[in-house]
């Protein structure tokens, strides 16, 4: 059994919000944001653009790269915490928009680890049933809709964007996925969540007044947990695949904070030149971030056949994981 990544795509909206722009909105400054996070700018979707609109552009780019028509898709998985609606799922909307007439689909919610959880889910589907030849895995976020633009602790961090990976089931080829490790711990609701809008705290005048429809985060606590969890997951997958850290060409971490990525690299250990970082341009795009990195790496020729690529992520839930790929 072999599963391959046949196409990649990504999309970020045209509008760019720089650190200087943010200086006019909250009490912050470019120097603080750059040194504490590595972020210089982020892309912000237009008011009329929702999660599925960003996803569609990334999806079409991945399909075009692979030369696969939407009607050939068997399944669509959309990782997101900012779906167009609570229901129907963004995957349903995307199926219709693409004209993916043979595909079923669903949304997967694992916050910033969403792309890794979706890849693992897609692999599972494709392994048990060969009829799933083409599965489209998407990470798409309009986080600007979930951010409190008056809260400097969070609003400087996030951005909008989407990415897509097209997987193909190739029974006669080597599997590109070598090992995976995923985890959750539901005991940390207080440090990273969006408290209202679900069945626990349905939308009301009070929830809006209390700003409960925005991302709430205790950044320092998340920072420590993120580093520990990603290092541990990376070590587990390397051991499972019997691959040494020296053999890894690229570490592709979820782009939450350049200092988190450096701390993970130091502890593996791995030189910073082998860590793929583009957070400066996009900020934290949650489920979209790793796929945006992969698409950039592929289109710029920075990843070659046979390279070991180690993906790792951490996010609300808590959720975390790592996946080792042989490109
Ligand atoms: O996607 C996965 C989930 N998210 C993450 O992984 C994020 C993880 N956490 C982080 O990236 C970092 O903790 C932050 C970037 C959020 C914060 O960096 P930090 O070095 O942990 O800063 P801090 O929270 O310890 O705050 C330091 C100071 C505080 O002032 P006082 O209390 O020391 O006077 C903050 O009020 O910096 C202040 N501060 C700001 N100052 C200017 C917080 N945000 C800002 C800001 N501009 N935007």
Short mmCIF file of C-alpha atoms and ligand atoms in Angstrom, two decimals:
data_model
loop_
_atom_site.label_atom_id
_atom_site.label_comp_id
_atom_site.label_asym_id
_atom_site.label_seq_id
_atom_site.Cartn_x
_atom_site.Cartn_y
_atom_site.Cartn_z
CA UNK A 1 0.00 0.00 0.00
CA UNK A 2 1.35 3.44 -0.89
CA UNK A 3 -0.12 6.88 -0.39
CA UNK A 4 1.47 9.80 -2.20
CA UNK A 5 1.03 13.58 -2.12
CA UNK A 6 0.24 14.33 -5.76
CA UNK A 7 -0.60 18.02 -5.58
CA UNK A 8 -0.31 20.96 -3.23
CA UNK A 9 -1.98 24.35 -3.19
CA UNK A 10 -2.36 27.37 -0.99
CA UNK A 11 -4.06 30.72 -0.94
CA UNK A 12 -3.80 33.82 1.20
CA UNK A 13 -6.09 36.82 0.74
CA UNK A 14 -4.79 39.96 -1.00
CA UNK A 15 -5.16 42.32 1.94
CA UNK A 16 -2.01 42.54 4.07
CA UNK A 17 -2.11 43.87 7.63
CA UNK A 18 1.36 44.91 8.79
CA UNK A 19 2.68 45.36 12.30
CA UNK A 20 2.69 49.09 11.62
CA UNK A 21 -1.02 48.92 10.79
CA UNK A 22 -1.62 47.18 14.13
CA UNK A 23 0.25 49.95 15.96
CA UNK A 24 -2.67 52.20 14.99
CA UNK A 25 -5.26 49.74 16.33
CA UNK A 26 -3.91 48.56 19.72
CA UNK A 27 -1.06 49.48 22.05
CA UNK A 28 1.71 47.47 20.42
CA UNK A 29 4.76 47.99 18.27
CA UNK A 30 6.57 46.33 15.40
CA UNK A 31 9.63 45.61 17.54
CA UNK A 32 7.61 43.71 20.19
CA UNK A 33 5.71 41.64 17.63
CA UNK A 34 8.81 40.75 15.59
CA UNK A 35 11.03 39.83 18.52
CA UNK A 36 8.37 37.94 20.50
CA UNK A 37 6.75 36.11 17.58
CA UNK A 38 8.68 36.53 14.30
CA UNK A 39 5.56 37.95 12.62
CA UNK A 40 5.89 40.98 10.31
CA UNK A 41 2.50 40.87 8.57
CA UNK A 42 -0.58 38.70 8.11
CA UNK A 43 -3.19 38.36 5.34
CA UNK A 44 -6.81 39.26 6.08
CA UNK A 45 -9.80 37.96 4.12
CA UNK A 46 -12.31 40.37 2.59
CA UNK A 47 -15.64 40.65 4.43
CA UNK A 48 -17.38 38.58 1.75
CA UNK A 49 -14.76 35.79 1.85
CA UNK A 50 -15.43 32.87 4.21
CA UNK A 51 -13.49 29.72 5.01
CA UNK A 52 -14.83 27.81 1.98
CA UNK A 53 -13.81 30.60 -0.41
CA UNK A 54 -10.21 30.43 0.75
CA UNK A 55 -10.35 26.62 0.69
CA UNK A 56 -11.65 26.56 -2.88
CA UNK A 57 -8.67 28.50 -4.22
CA UNK A 58 -6.16 26.25 -2.45
CA UNK A 59 -8.05 23.14 -3.58
CA UNK A 60 -8.11 24.18 -7.23
CA UNK A 61 -4.35 24.86 -7.16
CA UNK A 62 -3.63 21.38 -5.73
CA UNK A 63 -5.92 19.69 -8.28
CA UNK A 64 -4.30 21.61 -11.12
CA UNK A 65 -0.79 20.65 -10.00
CA UNK A 66 -1.84 16.98 -9.95
CA UNK A 67 -3.84 17.15 -13.19
CA UNK A 68 -6.82 15.63 -11.38
CA UNK A 69 -10.41 16.75 -12.07
CA UNK A 70 -12.79 17.54 -9.17
CA UNK A 71 -15.10 14.71 -10.33
CA UNK A 72 -12.30 12.24 -9.63
CA UNK A 73 -12.19 13.11 -5.92
CA UNK A 74 -13.48 10.46 -3.54
CA UNK A 75 -13.33 12.44 -0.29
CA UNK A 76 -12.72 15.94 1.02
CA UNK A 77 -11.59 16.62 4.59
CA UNK A 78 -11.50 20.23 5.73
CA UNK A 79 -9.55 21.01 8.91
CA UNK A 80 -10.83 24.26 10.36
CA UNK A 81 -11.88 26.10 13.50
CA UNK A 82 -13.47 28.88 11.45
CA UNK A 83 -16.02 27.06 9.23
CA UNK A 84 -18.52 29.09 7.21
CA UNK A 85 -21.28 27.76 9.48
CA UNK A 86 -21.67 25.33 12.38
CA UNK A 87 -23.50 23.26 9.77
CA UNK A 88 -23.49 22.40 6.94
CA UNK A 89 -19.82 21.55 6.98
CA UNK A 90 -17.35 23.53 4.92
CA UNK A 91 -16.48 20.25 3.16
CA UNK A 92 -20.08 20.03 1.89
CA UNK A 93 -19.97 23.60 0.59
CA UNK A 94 -16.63 22.93 -1.06
CA UNK A 95 -17.84 19.69 -2.67
CA UNK A 96 -20.61 21.65 -4.36
CA UNK A 97 -18.39 24.57 -5.35
CA UNK A 98 -15.73 22.33 -6.89
CA UNK A 99 -18.24 20.05 -8.59
CA UNK A 100 -16.72 17.06 -6.82
CA UNK A 101 -19.75 14.94 -7.67
CA UNK A 102 -18.36 11.62 -6.39
CA UNK A 103 -16.85 12.86 -3.14
CA UNK A 104 -18.13 12.62 0.41
CA UNK A 105 -16.62 14.95 2.97
CA UNK A 106 -16.55 16.33 6.46
CA UNK A 107 -14.90 18.96 8.61
CA UNK A 108 -12.33 18.03 11.21
CA UNK A 109 -11.72 20.22 14.21
CA UNK A 110 -8.36 19.86 15.91
CA UNK A 111 -7.36 23.55 15.89
CA UNK A 112 -3.76 24.10 14.77
CA UNK A 113 -3.13 20.33 14.60
CA UNK A 114 -6.03 19.95 12.17
CA UNK A 115 -3.96 19.28 9.06
CA UNK A 116 -2.00 16.48 10.75
CA UNK A 117 -5.18 14.90 12.19
CA UNK A 118 -6.76 15.13 8.72
CA UNK A 119 -3.78 13.53 7.01
CA UNK A 120 -3.89 10.65 9.48
CA UNK A 121 -7.65 10.27 8.96
CA UNK A 122 -7.23 10.30 5.18
CA UNK A 123 -4.50 7.67 5.40
CA UNK A 124 -6.80 5.51 7.49
CA UNK A 125 -9.63 5.75 4.95
CA UNK A 126 -7.34 5.05 2.04
CA UNK A 127 -5.66 2.11 3.75
CA UNK A 128 -8.85 0.25 4.59
CA UNK A 129 -10.58 0.88 1.29
CA UNK A 130 -8.81 1.17 -2.03
CA UNK A 131 -11.88 2.77 -3.61
CA UNK A 132 -10.69 6.01 -2.03
CA UNK A 133 -8.19 6.85 -4.74
CA UNK A 134 -8.08 10.63 -4.38
CA UNK A 135 -8.61 12.37 -1.05
CA UNK A 136 -8.28 16.11 -0.73
CA UNK A 137 -7.02 17.32 2.65
CA UNK A 138 -7.54 21.01 3.32
CA UNK A 139 -6.63 23.39 6.13
CA UNK A 140 -8.56 26.64 5.85
CA UNK A 141 -9.04 29.47 8.32
CA UNK A 142 -10.58 32.90 8.50
CA UNK A 143 -9.23 33.60 11.97
CA UNK A 144 -9.72 37.34 11.52
CA UNK A 145 -13.41 36.59 12.19
CA UNK A 146 -12.58 35.02 15.57
CA UNK A 147 -10.05 37.55 16.82
CA UNK A 148 -10.82 40.37 19.23
CA UNK A 149 -9.20 43.29 17.42
CA UNK A 150 -9.01 45.20 20.70
CA UNK A 151 -6.94 42.51 22.48
CA UNK A 152 -3.24 43.01 21.82
CA UNK A 153 -2.42 39.65 23.43
CA UNK A 154 -4.05 37.77 20.56
CA UNK A 155 -4.85 40.06 17.61
CA UNK A 156 -1.22 40.45 16.53
CA UNK A 157 -0.75 36.69 16.20
CA UNK A 158 -3.30 35.38 13.73
CA UNK A 159 -3.93 35.53 9.98
CA UNK A 160 -6.17 34.06 7.28
CA UNK A 161 -5.26 31.48 4.64
CA UNK A 162 -5.81 28.02 3.22
CA UNK A 163 -3.80 25.06 2.00
CA UNK A 164 -4.58 21.81 0.24
CA UNK A 165 -2.84 18.48 -0.19
CA UNK A 166 -4.13 15.97 -2.74
CA UNK A 167 -3.42 12.38 -1.71
CA UNK A 168 -3.46 9.44 -4.12
CA UNK A 169 -3.75 5.79 -3.25
CA UNK A 170 -1.01 4.01 -5.24
CA UNK A 171 -1.01 0.33 -4.24
CA UNK A 172 2.18 -0.43 -6.16
CA UNK A 173 4.27 2.41 -4.79
CA UNK A 174 6.08 3.02 -1.52
CA UNK A 175 4.03 4.86 1.14
CA UNK A 176 5.29 8.42 1.68
CA UNK A 177 3.93 8.46 5.24
CA UNK A 178 6.44 6.69 7.48
CA UNK A 179 5.17 7.26 11.02
CA UNK A 180 2.77 9.37 13.03
CA UNK A 181 2.04 10.34 16.61
CA UNK A 182 -1.08 12.29 17.58
CA UNK A 183 -2.43 13.27 20.98
CA UNK A 184 -5.14 15.22 22.79
CA UNK A 185 -5.64 16.39 26.36
CA UNK A 186 -9.04 17.89 27.10
CA UNK A 187 -8.07 19.20 30.51
CA UNK A 188 -6.85 22.59 29.29
CA UNK A 189 -9.98 24.42 28.19
CA UNK A 190 -8.92 27.48 30.19
CA UNK A 191 -5.71 28.20 28.33
CA UNK A 192 -6.89 28.12 24.72
CA UNK A 193 -10.49 28.21 23.55
CA UNK A 194 -13.33 30.09 21.93
CA UNK A 195 -15.86 29.91 24.77
CA UNK A 196 -19.25 30.75 23.19
CA UNK A 197 -21.36 29.94 20.15
CA UNK A 198 -21.62 26.20 20.83
CA UNK A 199 -24.17 24.35 22.95
CA UNK A 200 -22.35 25.10 26.23
CA UNK A 201 -22.71 28.87 25.85
CA UNK A 202 -25.13 29.57 23.00
CA UNK A 203 -24.95 33.01 21.46
CA UNK A 204 -26.76 35.64 23.52
CA UNK A 205 -26.52 39.34 24.17
CA UNK A 206 -24.53 38.43 27.29
CA UNK A 207 -21.98 36.26 25.45
CA UNK A 208 -21.43 39.05 22.95
CA UNK A 209 -21.08 41.67 25.72
CA UNK A 210 -18.60 39.41 27.51
CA UNK A 211 -16.55 38.96 24.30
CA UNK A 212 -16.92 35.20 24.49
CA UNK A 213 -17.01 34.71 20.72
CA UNK A 214 -13.30 35.45 20.36
CA UNK A 215 -10.15 33.37 20.78
CA UNK A 216 -9.02 33.34 24.42
CA UNK A 217 -5.45 32.27 25.14
CA UNK A 218 -2.98 32.18 28.02
CA UNK A 219 0.03 32.53 25.75
CA UNK A 220 2.80 31.72 28.20
CA UNK A 221 1.18 28.44 29.32
CA UNK A 222 0.52 27.42 25.72
CA UNK A 223 4.13 28.19 24.81
CA UNK A 224 5.60 25.71 27.30
CA UNK A 225 3.12 22.94 26.57
CA UNK A 226 3.60 23.42 22.83
CA UNK A 227 7.36 22.96 22.94
CA UNK A 228 7.21 19.87 25.16
CA UNK A 229 4.46 18.17 23.18
CA UNK A 230 6.00 18.79 19.74
CA UNK A 231 9.47 17.64 20.81
CA UNK A 232 8.06 14.48 22.35
CA UNK A 233 5.93 13.67 19.27
CA UNK A 234 8.82 14.29 16.87
CA UNK A 235 11.07 11.96 18.84
CA UNK A 236 8.41 9.25 18.86
CA UNK A 237 7.90 9.25 15.09
CA UNK A 238 11.63 9.29 14.39
CA UNK A 239 12.07 6.29 16.65
CA UNK A 240 9.09 4.47 15.11
CA UNK A 241 10.46 4.99 11.61
CA UNK A 242 14.05 4.31 12.66
CA UNK A 243 15.15 7.61 11.13
CA UNK A 244 17.67 9.83 12.93
CA UNK A 245 17.18 13.57 13.33
CA UNK A 246 20.34 14.09 11.24
CA UNK A 247 18.58 12.46 8.27
CA UNK A 248 15.68 14.93 8.40
CA UNK A 249 15.93 17.50 5.61
CA UNK A 250 13.10 19.74 6.83
CA UNK A 251 11.27 20.24 10.08
CA UNK A 252 7.95 21.88 9.22
CA UNK A 253 6.34 23.07 12.46
CA UNK A 254 2.96 24.73 12.84
CA UNK A 255 3.72 28.44 12.48
CA UNK A 256 2.58 29.82 15.86
CA UNK A 257 5.69 31.62 17.03
CA UNK A 258 9.26 31.68 15.71
CA UNK A 259 10.56 31.29 19.27
CA UNK A 260 8.50 28.12 19.76
CA UNK A 261 9.92 26.72 16.51
CA UNK A 262 13.49 27.58 17.58
CA UNK A 263 12.99 25.97 20.97
CA UNK A 264 11.71 22.76 19.32
CA UNK A 265 14.67 22.73 16.91
CA UNK A 266 17.17 23.23 19.73
CA UNK A 267 15.76 20.39 21.75
CA UNK A 268 15.57 17.80 18.98
CA UNK A 269 18.32 18.98 18.14
CA UNK A 270 18.30 20.27 14.56
CA UNK A 271 19.98 23.34 12.99
CA UNK A 272 17.67 26.29 12.35
CA UNK A 273 18.54 26.21 8.62
CA UNK A 274 16.54 22.98 8.41
CA UNK A 275 13.42 24.47 10.01
CA UNK A 276 10.93 25.81 7.45
CA UNK A 277 9.65 29.16 8.72
CA UNK A 278 7.34 31.57 6.90
CA UNK A 279 5.45 32.98 9.89
CA UNK A 280 6.86 36.44 9.10
CA UNK A 281 4.57 36.69 6.06
CA UNK A 282 1.41 35.03 7.34
CA UNK A 283 1.25 34.94 11.15
CA UNK A 284 -0.51 31.96 12.70
CA UNK A 285 -3.03 30.53 10.22
CA UNK A 286 -3.90 27.54 12.46
CA UNK A 287 -4.88 24.46 10.41
CA UNK A 288 -3.67 26.09 7.19
CA UNK A 289 -0.10 26.84 8.24
CA UNK A 290 1.73 23.56 7.64
CA UNK A 291 0.11 23.10 4.23
CA UNK A 292 1.06 26.65 3.21
CA UNK A 293 4.66 25.79 4.12
CA UNK A 294 4.55 22.54 2.14
CA UNK A 295 3.11 24.27 -0.92
CA UNK A 296 5.84 26.91 -0.79
CA UNK A 297 8.52 24.25 -0.41
CA UNK A 298 7.18 22.27 -3.38
CA UNK A 299 6.69 25.23 -5.70
CA UNK A 300 10.12 26.68 -4.92
CA UNK A 301 11.85 23.32 -5.36
CA UNK A 302 13.12 23.29 -1.79
CA UNK A 303 11.91 19.76 -1.19
CA UNK A 304 13.21 16.92 -3.35
CA UNK A 305 12.21 13.32 -3.90
CA UNK A 306 13.53 11.17 -1.07
CA UNK A 307 13.82 14.01 1.48
CA UNK A 308 12.65 13.23 5.01
CA UNK A 309 10.16 15.93 6.06
CA UNK A 310 9.01 16.05 9.67
CA UNK A 311 5.69 17.84 10.30
CA UNK A 312 4.69 18.83 13.82
CA UNK A 313 1.85 20.84 15.32
CA UNK A 314 0.22 21.96 18.52
CA UNK A 315 -3.10 23.68 19.19
CA UNK A 316 -6.26 24.17 21.17
CA UNK A 317 -7.87 21.09 22.63
CA UNK A 318 -5.15 20.56 23.50
CA UNK A 319 -4.09 18.73 20.39
CA UNK A 320 -0.63 17.91 19.08
CA UNK A 321 1.26 15.56 16.84
CA UNK A 322 3.99 14.77 14.35
CA UNK A 323 4.08 12.97 11.01
CA UNK A 324 7.23 11.84 9.19
CA UNK A 325 7.07 11.88 5.40
CA UNK A 326 9.55 10.57 2.84
CA UNK A 327 8.99 12.93 -0.07
O1 LIG B 1 -1.41 28.13 17.52
C1 LIG B 1 -1.24 27.50 18.75
C2 LIG B 1 -1.64 28.31 19.89
N1 LIG B 1 -0.89 29.49 20.16
C3 LIG B 1 0.42 29.53 20.48
O2 LIG B 1 1.14 28.60 20.32
C4 LIG B 1 0.94 30.80 21.12
C5 LIG B 1 1.90 30.49 22.23
N2 LIG B 1 2.37 31.64 22.95
C6 LIG B 1 3.10 32.64 22.42
O3 LIG B 1 3.39 32.62 21.25
C7 LIG B 1 3.61 33.72 23.32
O4 LIG B 1 3.36 33.38 24.68
C8 LIG B 1 3.01 35.12 23.03
C9 LIG B 1 3.55 35.64 21.72
C10 LIG B 1 1.49 35.02 22.95
C11 LIG B 1 3.40 36.11 24.13
O5 LIG B 1 4.80 36.16 24.25
P1 LIG B 1 5.48 36.08 25.71
O6 LIG B 1 6.90 36.27 25.52
O7 LIG B 1 5.01 34.79 26.32
O8 LIG B 1 4.86 37.34 26.39
P2 LIG B 1 4.01 37.43 27.73
O9 LIG B 1 2.65 36.85 27.53
O10 LIG B 1 4.84 36.89 28.82
O11 LIG B 1 3.85 39.01 27.86
C12 LIG B 1 4.94 39.86 28.07
C13 LIG B 1 4.44 41.29 28.13
C14 LIG B 1 3.19 41.50 28.97
O12 LIG B 1 3.35 42.69 29.70
P3 LIG B 1 3.70 42.65 31.27
O13 LIG B 1 2.59 41.86 31.89
O14 LIG B 1 5.03 41.94 31.33
O15 LIG B 1 3.74 44.09 31.62
C15 LIG B 1 2.10 41.67 27.94
O16 LIG B 1 1.05 42.49 28.42
O17 LIG B 1 4.12 41.76 26.82
C16 LIG B 1 2.84 42.38 26.84
N3 LIG B 1 2.19 42.19 25.54
C17 LIG B 1 2.38 43.04 24.52
N4 LIG B 1 3.11 44.15 24.38
C18 LIG B 1 3.10 44.76 23.18
C19 LIG B 1 1.37 41.20 25.16
N5 LIG B 1 1.00 41.39 23.88
C20 LIG B 1 1.61 42.51 23.46
C21 LIG B 1 1.64 43.21 22.23
N6 LIG B 1 2.40 44.31 22.13
N7 LIG B 1 0.94 42.78 21.16
#
